[in-house]
mmCIF file of C-alpha atoms and ligand atoms in Angstrom:
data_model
loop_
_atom_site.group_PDB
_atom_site.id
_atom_site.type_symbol
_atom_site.label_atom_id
_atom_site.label_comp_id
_atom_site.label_asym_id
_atom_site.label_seq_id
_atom_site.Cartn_x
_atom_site.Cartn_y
_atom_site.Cartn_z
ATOM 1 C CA UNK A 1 -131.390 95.448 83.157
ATOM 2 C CA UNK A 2 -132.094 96.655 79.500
ATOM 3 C CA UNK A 3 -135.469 96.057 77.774
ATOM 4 C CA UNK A 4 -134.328 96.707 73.752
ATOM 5 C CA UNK A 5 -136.049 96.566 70.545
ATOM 6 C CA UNK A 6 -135.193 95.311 67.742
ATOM 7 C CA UNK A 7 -134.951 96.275 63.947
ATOM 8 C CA UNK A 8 -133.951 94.668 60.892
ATOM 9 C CA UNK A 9 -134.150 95.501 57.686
ATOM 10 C CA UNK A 10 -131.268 95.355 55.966
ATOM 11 C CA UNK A 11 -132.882 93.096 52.719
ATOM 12 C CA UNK A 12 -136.285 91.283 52.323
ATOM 13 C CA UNK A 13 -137.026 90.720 55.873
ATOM 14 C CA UNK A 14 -139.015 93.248 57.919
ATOM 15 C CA UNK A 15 -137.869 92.097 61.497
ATOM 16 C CA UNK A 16 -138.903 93.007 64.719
ATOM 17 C CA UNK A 17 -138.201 91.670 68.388
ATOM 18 C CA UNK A 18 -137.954 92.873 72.024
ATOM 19 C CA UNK A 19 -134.912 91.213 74.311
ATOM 20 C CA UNK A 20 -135.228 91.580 78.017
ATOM 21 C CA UNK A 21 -131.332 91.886 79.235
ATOM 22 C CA UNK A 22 -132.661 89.292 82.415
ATOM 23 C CA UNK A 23 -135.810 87.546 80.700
ATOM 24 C CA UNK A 24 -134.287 86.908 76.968
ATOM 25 C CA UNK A 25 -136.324 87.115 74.157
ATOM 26 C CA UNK A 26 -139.838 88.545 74.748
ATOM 27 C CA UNK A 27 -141.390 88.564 71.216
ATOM 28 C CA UNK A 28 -140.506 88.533 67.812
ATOM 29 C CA UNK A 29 -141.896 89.697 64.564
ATOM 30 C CA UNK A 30 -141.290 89.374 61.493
ATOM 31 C CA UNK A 31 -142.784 90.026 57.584
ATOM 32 C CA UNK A 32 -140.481 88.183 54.677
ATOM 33 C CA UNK A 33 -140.947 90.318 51.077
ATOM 34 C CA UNK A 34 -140.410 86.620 49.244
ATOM 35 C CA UNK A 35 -143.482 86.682 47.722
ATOM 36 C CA UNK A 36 -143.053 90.552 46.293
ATOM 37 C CA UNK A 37 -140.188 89.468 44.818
ATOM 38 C CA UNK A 38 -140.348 86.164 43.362
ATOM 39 C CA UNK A 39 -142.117 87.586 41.031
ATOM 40 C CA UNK A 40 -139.095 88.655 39.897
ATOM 41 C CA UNK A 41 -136.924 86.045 40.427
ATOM 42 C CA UNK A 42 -134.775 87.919 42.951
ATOM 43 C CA UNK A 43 -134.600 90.933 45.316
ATOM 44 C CA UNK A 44 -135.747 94.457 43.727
ATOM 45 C CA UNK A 45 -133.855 97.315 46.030
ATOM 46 C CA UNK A 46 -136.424 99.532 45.489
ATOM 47 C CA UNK A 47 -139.585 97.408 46.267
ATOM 48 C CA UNK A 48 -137.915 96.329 49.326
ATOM 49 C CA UNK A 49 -137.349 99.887 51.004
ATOM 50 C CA UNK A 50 -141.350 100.755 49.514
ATOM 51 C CA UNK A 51 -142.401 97.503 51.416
ATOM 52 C CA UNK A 52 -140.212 97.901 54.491
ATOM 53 C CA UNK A 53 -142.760 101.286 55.221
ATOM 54 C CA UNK A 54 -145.495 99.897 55.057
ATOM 55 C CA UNK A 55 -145.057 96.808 57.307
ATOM 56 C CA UNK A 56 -142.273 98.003 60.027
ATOM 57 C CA UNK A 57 -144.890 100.439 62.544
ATOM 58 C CA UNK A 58 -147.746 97.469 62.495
ATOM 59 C CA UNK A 59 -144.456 95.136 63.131
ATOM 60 C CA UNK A 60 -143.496 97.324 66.380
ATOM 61 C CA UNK A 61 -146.859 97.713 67.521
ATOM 62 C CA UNK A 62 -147.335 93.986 67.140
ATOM 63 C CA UNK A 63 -144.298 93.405 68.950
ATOM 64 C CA UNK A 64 -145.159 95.269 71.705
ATOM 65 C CA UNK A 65 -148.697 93.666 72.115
ATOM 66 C CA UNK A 66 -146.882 89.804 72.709
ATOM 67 C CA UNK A 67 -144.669 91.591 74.797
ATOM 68 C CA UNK A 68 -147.469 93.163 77.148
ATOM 69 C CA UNK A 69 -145.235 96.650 76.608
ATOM 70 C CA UNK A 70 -145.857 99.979 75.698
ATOM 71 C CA UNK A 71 -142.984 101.935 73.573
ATOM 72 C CA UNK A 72 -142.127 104.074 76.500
ATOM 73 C CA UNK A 73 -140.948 100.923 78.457
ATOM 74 C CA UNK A 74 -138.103 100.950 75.732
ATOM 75 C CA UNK A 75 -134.333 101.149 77.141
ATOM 76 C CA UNK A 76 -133.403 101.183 73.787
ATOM 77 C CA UNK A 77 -134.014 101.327 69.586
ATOM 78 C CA UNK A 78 -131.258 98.881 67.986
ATOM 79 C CA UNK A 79 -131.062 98.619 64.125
ATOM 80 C CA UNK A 80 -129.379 97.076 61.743
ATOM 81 C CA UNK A 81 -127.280 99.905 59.834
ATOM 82 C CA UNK A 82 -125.118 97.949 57.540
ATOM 83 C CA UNK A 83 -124.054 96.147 55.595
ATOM 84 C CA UNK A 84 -127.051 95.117 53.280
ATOM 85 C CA UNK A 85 -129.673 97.365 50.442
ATOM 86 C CA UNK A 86 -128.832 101.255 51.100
ATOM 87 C CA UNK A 87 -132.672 102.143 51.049
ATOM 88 C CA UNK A 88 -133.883 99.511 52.404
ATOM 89 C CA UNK A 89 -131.187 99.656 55.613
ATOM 90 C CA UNK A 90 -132.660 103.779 55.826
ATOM 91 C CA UNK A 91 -136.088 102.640 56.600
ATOM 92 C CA UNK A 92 -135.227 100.846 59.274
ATOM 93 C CA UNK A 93 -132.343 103.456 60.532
ATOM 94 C CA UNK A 94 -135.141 106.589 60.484
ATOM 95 C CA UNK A 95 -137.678 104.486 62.343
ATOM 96 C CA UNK A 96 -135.668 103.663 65.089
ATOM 97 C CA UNK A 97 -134.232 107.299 65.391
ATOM 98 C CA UNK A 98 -137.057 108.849 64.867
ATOM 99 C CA UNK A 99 -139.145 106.649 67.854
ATOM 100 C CA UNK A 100 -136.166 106.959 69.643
ATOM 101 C CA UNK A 101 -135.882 110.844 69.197
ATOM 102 C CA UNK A 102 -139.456 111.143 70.478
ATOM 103 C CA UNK A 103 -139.159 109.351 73.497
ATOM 104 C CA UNK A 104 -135.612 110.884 74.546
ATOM 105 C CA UNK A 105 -134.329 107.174 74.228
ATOM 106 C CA UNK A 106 -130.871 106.237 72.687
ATOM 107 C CA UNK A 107 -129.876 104.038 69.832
ATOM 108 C CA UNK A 108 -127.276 101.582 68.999
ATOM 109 C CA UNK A 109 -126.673 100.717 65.364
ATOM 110 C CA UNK A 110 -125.581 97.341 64.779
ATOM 111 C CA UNK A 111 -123.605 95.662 62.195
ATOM 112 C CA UNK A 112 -125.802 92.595 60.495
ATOM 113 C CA UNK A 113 -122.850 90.046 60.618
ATOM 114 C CA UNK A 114 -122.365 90.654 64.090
ATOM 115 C CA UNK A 115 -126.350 89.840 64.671
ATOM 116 C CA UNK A 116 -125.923 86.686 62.911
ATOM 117 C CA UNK A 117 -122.463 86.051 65.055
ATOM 118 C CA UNK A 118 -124.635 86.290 67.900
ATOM 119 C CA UNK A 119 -127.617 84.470 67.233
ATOM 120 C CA UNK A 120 -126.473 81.258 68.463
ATOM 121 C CA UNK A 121 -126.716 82.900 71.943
ATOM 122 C CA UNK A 122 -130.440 82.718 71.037
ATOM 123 C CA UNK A 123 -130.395 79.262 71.700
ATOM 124 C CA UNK A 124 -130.243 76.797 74.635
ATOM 125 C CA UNK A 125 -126.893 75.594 74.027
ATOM 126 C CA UNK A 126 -123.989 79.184 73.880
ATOM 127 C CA UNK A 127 -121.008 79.273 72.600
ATOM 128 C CA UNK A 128 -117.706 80.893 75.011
ATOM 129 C CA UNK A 129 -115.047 82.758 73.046
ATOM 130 C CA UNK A 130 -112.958 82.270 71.501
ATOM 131 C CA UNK A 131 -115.138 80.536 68.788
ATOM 132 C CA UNK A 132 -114.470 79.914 64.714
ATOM 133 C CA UNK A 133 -117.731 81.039 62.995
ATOM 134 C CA UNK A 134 -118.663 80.008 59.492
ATOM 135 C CA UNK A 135 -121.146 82.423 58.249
ATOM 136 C CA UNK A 136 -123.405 81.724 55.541
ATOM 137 C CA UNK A 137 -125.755 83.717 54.104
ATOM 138 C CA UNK A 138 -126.811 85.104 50.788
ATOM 139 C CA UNK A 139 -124.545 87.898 50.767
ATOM 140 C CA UNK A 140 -121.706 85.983 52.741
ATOM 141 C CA UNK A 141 -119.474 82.991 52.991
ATOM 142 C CA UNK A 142 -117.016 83.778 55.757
ATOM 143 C CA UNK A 143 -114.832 81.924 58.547
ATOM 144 C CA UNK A 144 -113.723 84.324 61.064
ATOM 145 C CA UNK A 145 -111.669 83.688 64.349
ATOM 146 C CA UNK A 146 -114.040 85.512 67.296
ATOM 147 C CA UNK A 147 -111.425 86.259 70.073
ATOM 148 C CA UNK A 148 -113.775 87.681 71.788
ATOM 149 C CA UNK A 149 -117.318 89.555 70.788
ATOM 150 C CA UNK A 150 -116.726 92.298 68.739
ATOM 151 C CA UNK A 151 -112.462 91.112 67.305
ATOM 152 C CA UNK A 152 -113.221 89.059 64.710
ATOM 153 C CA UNK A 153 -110.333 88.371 62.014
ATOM 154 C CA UNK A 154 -111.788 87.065 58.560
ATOM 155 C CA UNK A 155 -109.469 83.942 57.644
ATOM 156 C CA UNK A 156 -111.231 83.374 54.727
ATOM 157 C CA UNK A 157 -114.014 84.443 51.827
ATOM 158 C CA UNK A 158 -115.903 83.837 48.960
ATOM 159 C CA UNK A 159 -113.828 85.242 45.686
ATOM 160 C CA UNK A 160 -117.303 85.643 43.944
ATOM 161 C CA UNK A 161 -120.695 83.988 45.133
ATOM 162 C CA UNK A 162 -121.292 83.516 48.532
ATOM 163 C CA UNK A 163 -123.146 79.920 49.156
ATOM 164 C CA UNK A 164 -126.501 80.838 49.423
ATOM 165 C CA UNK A 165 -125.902 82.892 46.624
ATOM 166 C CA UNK A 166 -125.284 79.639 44.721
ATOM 167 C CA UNK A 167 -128.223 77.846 45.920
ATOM 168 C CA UNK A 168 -130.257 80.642 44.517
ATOM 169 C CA UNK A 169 -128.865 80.910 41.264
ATOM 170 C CA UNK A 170 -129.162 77.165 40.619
ATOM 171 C CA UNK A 171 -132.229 77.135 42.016
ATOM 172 C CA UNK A 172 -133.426 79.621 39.649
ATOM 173 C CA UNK A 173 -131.416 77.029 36.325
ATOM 174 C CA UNK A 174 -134.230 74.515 38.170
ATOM 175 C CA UNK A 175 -136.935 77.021 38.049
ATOM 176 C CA UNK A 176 -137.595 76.600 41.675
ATOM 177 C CA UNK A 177 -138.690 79.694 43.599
ATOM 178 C CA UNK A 178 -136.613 82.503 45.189
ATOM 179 C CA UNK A 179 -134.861 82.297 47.555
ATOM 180 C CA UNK A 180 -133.807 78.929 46.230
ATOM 181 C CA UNK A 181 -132.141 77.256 48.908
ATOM 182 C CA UNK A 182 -134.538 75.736 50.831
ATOM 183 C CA UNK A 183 -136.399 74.204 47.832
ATOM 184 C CA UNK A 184 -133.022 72.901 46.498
ATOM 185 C CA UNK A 185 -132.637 71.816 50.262
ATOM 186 C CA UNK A 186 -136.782 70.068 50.111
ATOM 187 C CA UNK A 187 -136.060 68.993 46.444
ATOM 188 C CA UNK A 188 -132.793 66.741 47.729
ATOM 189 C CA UNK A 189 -133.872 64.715 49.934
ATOM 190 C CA UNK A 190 -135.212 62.544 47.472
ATOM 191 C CA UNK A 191 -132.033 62.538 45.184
ATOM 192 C CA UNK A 192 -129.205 61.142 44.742
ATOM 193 C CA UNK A 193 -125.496 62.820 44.123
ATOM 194 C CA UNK A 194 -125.338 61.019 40.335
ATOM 195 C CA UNK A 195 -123.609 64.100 38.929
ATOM 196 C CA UNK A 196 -120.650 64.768 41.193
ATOM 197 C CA UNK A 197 -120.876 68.719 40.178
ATOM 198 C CA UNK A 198 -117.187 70.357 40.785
ATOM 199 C CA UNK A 199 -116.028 71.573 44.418
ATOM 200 C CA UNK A 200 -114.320 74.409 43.482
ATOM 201 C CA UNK A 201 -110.677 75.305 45.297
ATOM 202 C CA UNK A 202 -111.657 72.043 47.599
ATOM 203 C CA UNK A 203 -108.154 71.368 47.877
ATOM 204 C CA UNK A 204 -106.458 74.807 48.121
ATOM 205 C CA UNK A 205 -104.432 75.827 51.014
ATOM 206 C CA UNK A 206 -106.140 78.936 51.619
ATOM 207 C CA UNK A 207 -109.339 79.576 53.339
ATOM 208 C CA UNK A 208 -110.691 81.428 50.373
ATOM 209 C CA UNK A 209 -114.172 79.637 48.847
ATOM 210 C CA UNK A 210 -115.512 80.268 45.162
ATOM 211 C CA UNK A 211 -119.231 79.179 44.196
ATOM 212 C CA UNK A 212 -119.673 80.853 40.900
ATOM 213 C CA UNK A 213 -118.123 78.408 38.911
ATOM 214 C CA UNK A 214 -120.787 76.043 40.135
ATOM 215 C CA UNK A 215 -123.351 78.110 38.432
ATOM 216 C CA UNK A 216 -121.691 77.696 34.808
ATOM 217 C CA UNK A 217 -121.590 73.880 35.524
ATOM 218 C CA UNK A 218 -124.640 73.433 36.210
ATOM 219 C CA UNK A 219 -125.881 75.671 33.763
ATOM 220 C CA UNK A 220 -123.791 73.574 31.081
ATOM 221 C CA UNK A 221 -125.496 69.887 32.252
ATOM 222 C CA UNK A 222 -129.073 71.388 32.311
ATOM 223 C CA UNK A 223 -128.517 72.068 28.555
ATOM 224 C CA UNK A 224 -126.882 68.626 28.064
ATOM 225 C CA UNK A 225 -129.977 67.167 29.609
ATOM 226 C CA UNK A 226 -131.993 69.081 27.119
ATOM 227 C CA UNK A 227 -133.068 72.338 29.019
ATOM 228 C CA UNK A 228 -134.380 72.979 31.912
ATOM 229 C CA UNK A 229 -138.383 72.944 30.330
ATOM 230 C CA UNK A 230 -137.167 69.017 30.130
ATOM 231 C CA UNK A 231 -135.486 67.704 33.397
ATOM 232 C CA UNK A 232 -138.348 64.886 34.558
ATOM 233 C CA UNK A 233 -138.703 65.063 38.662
ATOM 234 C CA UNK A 234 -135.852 62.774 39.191
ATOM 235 C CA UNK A 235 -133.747 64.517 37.205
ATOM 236 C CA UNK A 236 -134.395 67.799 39.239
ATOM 237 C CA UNK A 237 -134.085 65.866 42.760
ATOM 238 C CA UNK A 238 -130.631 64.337 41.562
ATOM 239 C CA UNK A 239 -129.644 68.103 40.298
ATOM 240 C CA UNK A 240 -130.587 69.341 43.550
ATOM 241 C CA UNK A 241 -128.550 66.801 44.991
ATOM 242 C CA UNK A 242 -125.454 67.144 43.293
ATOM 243 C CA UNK A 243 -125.907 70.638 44.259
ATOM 244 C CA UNK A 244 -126.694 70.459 47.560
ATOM 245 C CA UNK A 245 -123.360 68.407 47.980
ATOM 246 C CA UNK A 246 -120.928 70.303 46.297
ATOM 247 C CA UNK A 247 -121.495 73.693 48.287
ATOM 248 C CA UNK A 248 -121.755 71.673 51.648
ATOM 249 C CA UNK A 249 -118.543 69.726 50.705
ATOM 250 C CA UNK A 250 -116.709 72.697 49.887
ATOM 251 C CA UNK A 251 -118.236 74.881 53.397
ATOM 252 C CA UNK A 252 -117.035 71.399 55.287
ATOM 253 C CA UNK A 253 -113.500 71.474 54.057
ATOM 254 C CA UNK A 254 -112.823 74.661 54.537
ATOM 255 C CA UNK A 255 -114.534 74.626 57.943
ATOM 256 C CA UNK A 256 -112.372 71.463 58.788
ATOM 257 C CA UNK A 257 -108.846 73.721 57.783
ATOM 258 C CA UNK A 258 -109.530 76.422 59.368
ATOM 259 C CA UNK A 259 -109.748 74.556 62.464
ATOM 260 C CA UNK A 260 -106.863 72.995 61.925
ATOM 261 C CA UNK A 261 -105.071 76.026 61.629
ATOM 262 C CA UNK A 262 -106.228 77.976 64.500
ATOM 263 C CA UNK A 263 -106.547 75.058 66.924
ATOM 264 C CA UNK A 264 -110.242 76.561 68.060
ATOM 265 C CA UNK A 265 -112.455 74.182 69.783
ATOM 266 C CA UNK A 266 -115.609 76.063 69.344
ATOM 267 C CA UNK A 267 -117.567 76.216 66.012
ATOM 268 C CA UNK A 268 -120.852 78.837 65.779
ATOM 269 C CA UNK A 269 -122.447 78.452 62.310
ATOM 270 C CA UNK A 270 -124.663 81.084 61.451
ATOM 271 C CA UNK A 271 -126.612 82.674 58.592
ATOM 272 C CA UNK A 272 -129.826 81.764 55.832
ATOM 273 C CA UNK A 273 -127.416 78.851 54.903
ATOM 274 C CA UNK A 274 -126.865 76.944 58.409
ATOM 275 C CA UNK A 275 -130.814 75.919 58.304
ATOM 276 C CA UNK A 276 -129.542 73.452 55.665
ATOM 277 C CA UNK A 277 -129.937 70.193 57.324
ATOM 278 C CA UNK A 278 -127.548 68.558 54.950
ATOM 279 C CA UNK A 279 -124.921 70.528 56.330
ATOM 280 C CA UNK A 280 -125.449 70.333 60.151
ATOM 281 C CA UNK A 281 -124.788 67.068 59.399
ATOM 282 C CA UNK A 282 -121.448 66.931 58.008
ATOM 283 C CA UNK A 283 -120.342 69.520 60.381
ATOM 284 C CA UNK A 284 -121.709 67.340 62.905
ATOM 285 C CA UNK A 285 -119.443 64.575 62.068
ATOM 286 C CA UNK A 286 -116.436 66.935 61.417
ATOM 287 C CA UNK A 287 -116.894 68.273 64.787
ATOM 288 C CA UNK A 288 -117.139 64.920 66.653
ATOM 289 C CA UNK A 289 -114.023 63.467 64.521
ATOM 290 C CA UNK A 290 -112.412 66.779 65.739
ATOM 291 C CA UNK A 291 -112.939 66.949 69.961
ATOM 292 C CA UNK A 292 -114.928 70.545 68.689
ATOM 293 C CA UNK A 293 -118.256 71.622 69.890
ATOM 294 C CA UNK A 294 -120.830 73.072 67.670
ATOM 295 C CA UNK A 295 -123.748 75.762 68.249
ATOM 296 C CA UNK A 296 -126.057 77.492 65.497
ATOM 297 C CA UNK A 297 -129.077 80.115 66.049
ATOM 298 C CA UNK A 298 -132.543 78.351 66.436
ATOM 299 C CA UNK A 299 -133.734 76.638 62.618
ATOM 300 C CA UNK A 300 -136.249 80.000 62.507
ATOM 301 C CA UNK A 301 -133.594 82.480 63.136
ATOM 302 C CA UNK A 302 -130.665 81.385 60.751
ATOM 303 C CA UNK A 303 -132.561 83.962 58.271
ATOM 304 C CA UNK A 304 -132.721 87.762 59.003
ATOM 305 C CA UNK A 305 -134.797 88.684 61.928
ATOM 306 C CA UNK A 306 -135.156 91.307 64.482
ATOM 307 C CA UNK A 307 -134.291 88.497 67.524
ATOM 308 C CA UNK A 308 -130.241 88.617 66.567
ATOM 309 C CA UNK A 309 -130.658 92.765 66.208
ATOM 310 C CA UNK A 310 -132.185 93.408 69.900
ATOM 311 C CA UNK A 311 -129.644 90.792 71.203
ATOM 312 C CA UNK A 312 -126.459 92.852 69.716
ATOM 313 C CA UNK A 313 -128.504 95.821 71.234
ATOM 314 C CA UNK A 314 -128.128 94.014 74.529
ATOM 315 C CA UNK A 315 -124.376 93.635 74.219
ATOM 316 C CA UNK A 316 -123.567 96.598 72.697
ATOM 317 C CA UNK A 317 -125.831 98.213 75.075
ATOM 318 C CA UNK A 318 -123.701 100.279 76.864
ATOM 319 C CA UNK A 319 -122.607 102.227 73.170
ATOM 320 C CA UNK A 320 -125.584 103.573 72.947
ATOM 321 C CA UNK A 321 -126.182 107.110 71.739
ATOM 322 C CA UNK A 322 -128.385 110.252 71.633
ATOM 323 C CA UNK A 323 -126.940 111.770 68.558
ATOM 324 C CA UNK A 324 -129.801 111.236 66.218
ATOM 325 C CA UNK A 325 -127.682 112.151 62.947
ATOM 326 C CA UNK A 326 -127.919 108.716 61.209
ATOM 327 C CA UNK A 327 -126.227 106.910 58.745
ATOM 328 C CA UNK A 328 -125.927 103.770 57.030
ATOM 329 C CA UNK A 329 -123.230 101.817 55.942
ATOM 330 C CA UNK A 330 -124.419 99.159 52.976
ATOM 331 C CA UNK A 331 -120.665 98.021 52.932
ATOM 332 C CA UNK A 332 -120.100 98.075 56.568
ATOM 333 C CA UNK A 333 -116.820 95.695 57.274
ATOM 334 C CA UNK A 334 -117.203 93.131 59.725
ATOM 335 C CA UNK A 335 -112.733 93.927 60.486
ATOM 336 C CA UNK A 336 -114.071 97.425 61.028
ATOM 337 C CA UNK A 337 -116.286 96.583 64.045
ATOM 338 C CA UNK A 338 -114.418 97.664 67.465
ATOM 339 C CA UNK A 339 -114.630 95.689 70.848
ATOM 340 C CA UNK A 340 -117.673 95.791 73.222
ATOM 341 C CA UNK A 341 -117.499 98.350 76.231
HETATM 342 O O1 KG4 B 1 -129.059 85.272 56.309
HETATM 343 P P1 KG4 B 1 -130.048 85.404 55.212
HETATM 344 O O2 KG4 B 1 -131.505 85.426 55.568
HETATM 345 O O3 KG4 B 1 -129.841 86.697 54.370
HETATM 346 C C1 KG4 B 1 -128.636 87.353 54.175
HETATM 347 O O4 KG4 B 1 -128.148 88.036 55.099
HETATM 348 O O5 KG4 B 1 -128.124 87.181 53.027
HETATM 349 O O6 KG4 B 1 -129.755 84.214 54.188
HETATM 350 C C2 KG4 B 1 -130.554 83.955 53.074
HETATM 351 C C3 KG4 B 1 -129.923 82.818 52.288
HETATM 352 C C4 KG4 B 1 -130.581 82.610 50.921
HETATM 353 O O7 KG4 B 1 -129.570 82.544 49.941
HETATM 354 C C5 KG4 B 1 -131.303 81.267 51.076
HETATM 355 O O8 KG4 B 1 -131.403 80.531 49.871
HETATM 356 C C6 KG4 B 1 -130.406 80.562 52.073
HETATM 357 O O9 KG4 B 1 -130.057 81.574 52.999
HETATM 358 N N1 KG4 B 1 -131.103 79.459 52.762
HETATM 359 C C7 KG4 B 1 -130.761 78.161 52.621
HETATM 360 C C8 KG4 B 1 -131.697 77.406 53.414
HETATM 361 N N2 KG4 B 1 -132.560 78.284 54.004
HETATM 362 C C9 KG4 B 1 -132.172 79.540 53.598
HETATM 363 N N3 KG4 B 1 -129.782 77.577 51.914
HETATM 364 C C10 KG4 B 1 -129.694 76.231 51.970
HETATM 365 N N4 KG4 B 1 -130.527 75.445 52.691
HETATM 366 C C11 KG4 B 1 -131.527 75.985 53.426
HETATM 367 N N5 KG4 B 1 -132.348 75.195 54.136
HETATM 368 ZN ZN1 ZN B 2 -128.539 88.134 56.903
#
């Protein structure tokens, strides 16, 4: 049995959670920077790491209180240490080695992808290997073959965006909040598809996805419709619409081909994006058409949180170390990651 905690902080999420090896998840904490930066209408590197200070020893004392532990209890300090901001990932990296360093404890650094890999094992329903996974975040758009936990081969990528990436950026044409896809996701519901936006490289053979073009299309109708200071509210909910369907369209296909291809009957969908409701259910249908079975985190841990960090701690549990020399690795390959041990 291993009691870890917990630390993410690889963007604009301070997140922190204890995982009991036997028990599961014992607490979880979490602050979200949106408000600090939607003032700006997007993520500012150096705000985030300054912010990330100040919230992430309140977080772990928190953490501990709902857990009924004290820090010495700790098996374990796992932290996210790539890919994501460089100063902001350092924050999280010192903490844990430094509290771990203190106590005598070990760390295991963790890659972020593999956290949201795993978060579906958060839920009631867990995947088996091997499993296809389409990850979808703000920094990602990726369908990789899992062979088993820690071999994962990435059949295919965004060229530019990644998807939530392109419900941010439209989002922002709308003048809707940051981070934009859950208000394009709110805003939708009560539109209608009217302007059938392009789904780019729908019909490619490869597995490769591109969402930037989206951005100048949409850009181009707002100013056809006379700006975005004059899109009415039904104009907006149809945008948001039309939106809304071309990246899920496009994530569908290329979900529904890469099955095909690699005859897996086991679909995990992870990241920011899989809380879109719109496309559970198309993947929902595409998996019942298909004899596949599908399994995504919990709706409040698609986003980053510490939950998915102390659960990779748990697997990777037994690479734990007592060197205390840390580093980060903002552009930390997925390809790169080696097996469990
Ligand atoms: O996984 P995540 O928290 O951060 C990264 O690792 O990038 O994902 C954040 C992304 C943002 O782009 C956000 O707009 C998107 O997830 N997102 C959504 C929804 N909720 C969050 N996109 C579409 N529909 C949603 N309901
Ligand atoms: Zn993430």
């Amino acid at each position: 049995m291993a009691l870890i905690l917990g630390i993410e902080t690889s963007c604009d999420e301070t997140g922190v959670a204890i995982f009991d090896s036997n028990k599961g998840l014992l607490a979880n904490t979490l602050h979200s920077q949106i408000e600090l930066h939607n003032l700006y209408g997007g993520v500012v590197p150096e705000l985030a790491s300054r912010d990330h200070i100040t919230r992430i020893i309140p977080l772990i004392e928190e953490c501990l209180k709902l857990a009924k532990l004290t820090i010495d209890t700790i098996d374990a300090f796992a932290y996210t240490a790539g890919p994501g901001l460089n100063g902001a990932l350092l924050i999280g990296a010192s903490v844990a080695n430094g509290i771990a360093y203190s106590l005598g404890k070990p760390v295991i650094p963790i890659h972020h992808l593999e956290g949201h890999l795993l978060s579906p094992l958060l839920s009631n329903e867990q995947p088996s290997t091997p499993f296809l996974a389409l990850l979808v975040s703000g920094g990602h758009s990726q369908l990789i073959a899992v062979e088993e936990i820690g071999k994962y081969t990435v059949l295919g990528d965004t060229l530019d965006d990644a998807a939530g990436e392109a419900f941010d950026k439209t989002a922002k044409m709308l003048e809707l909040p940051y981070p934009g896809g859950k208000h394009i996701a709110q805003m939708a519901k009560n539109g209608e598809d009217v302007y059938h936006l392009p789904r780019p490289m729908l019909n490619s053979k490869t597995l490769e996805m591109s969402f930037s073009g989206l951005k100048t299309a949409v850009a181009v109708l707002i100013q056809k419709l006379g700006g975005a200071n004059n899109l009415d509210n039904t104009i907006k909910h149809n945008l948001a619409k039309s939106i809304e369907e071309s990246i899920t369209d496009v994530l569908v296909r290329k979900t529904h081909d890469a099955l095909q291809q690699t005859g897996i009957k086991n679909l995990v969908v992870s990241g920011g994006v899989s809380a879109n409701l719109t496309l559970r259910k198309k993947l929902s249908r595409l998996v019942q058409e298909n004899g596949v079975m599908a399994y995504y985190p919990p709706l409040d841990l698609c986003t980053d949180n510490g939950a998915m960090i102390a659960l990779a701690g748990v697997i990777r549990y037994n690479q734990r170390i007592t060197q205390y020399d840390f580093n980060v690795n903002p552009r930390w390959k997925l390809s790169k990651l080696g097996p469990v041990v």
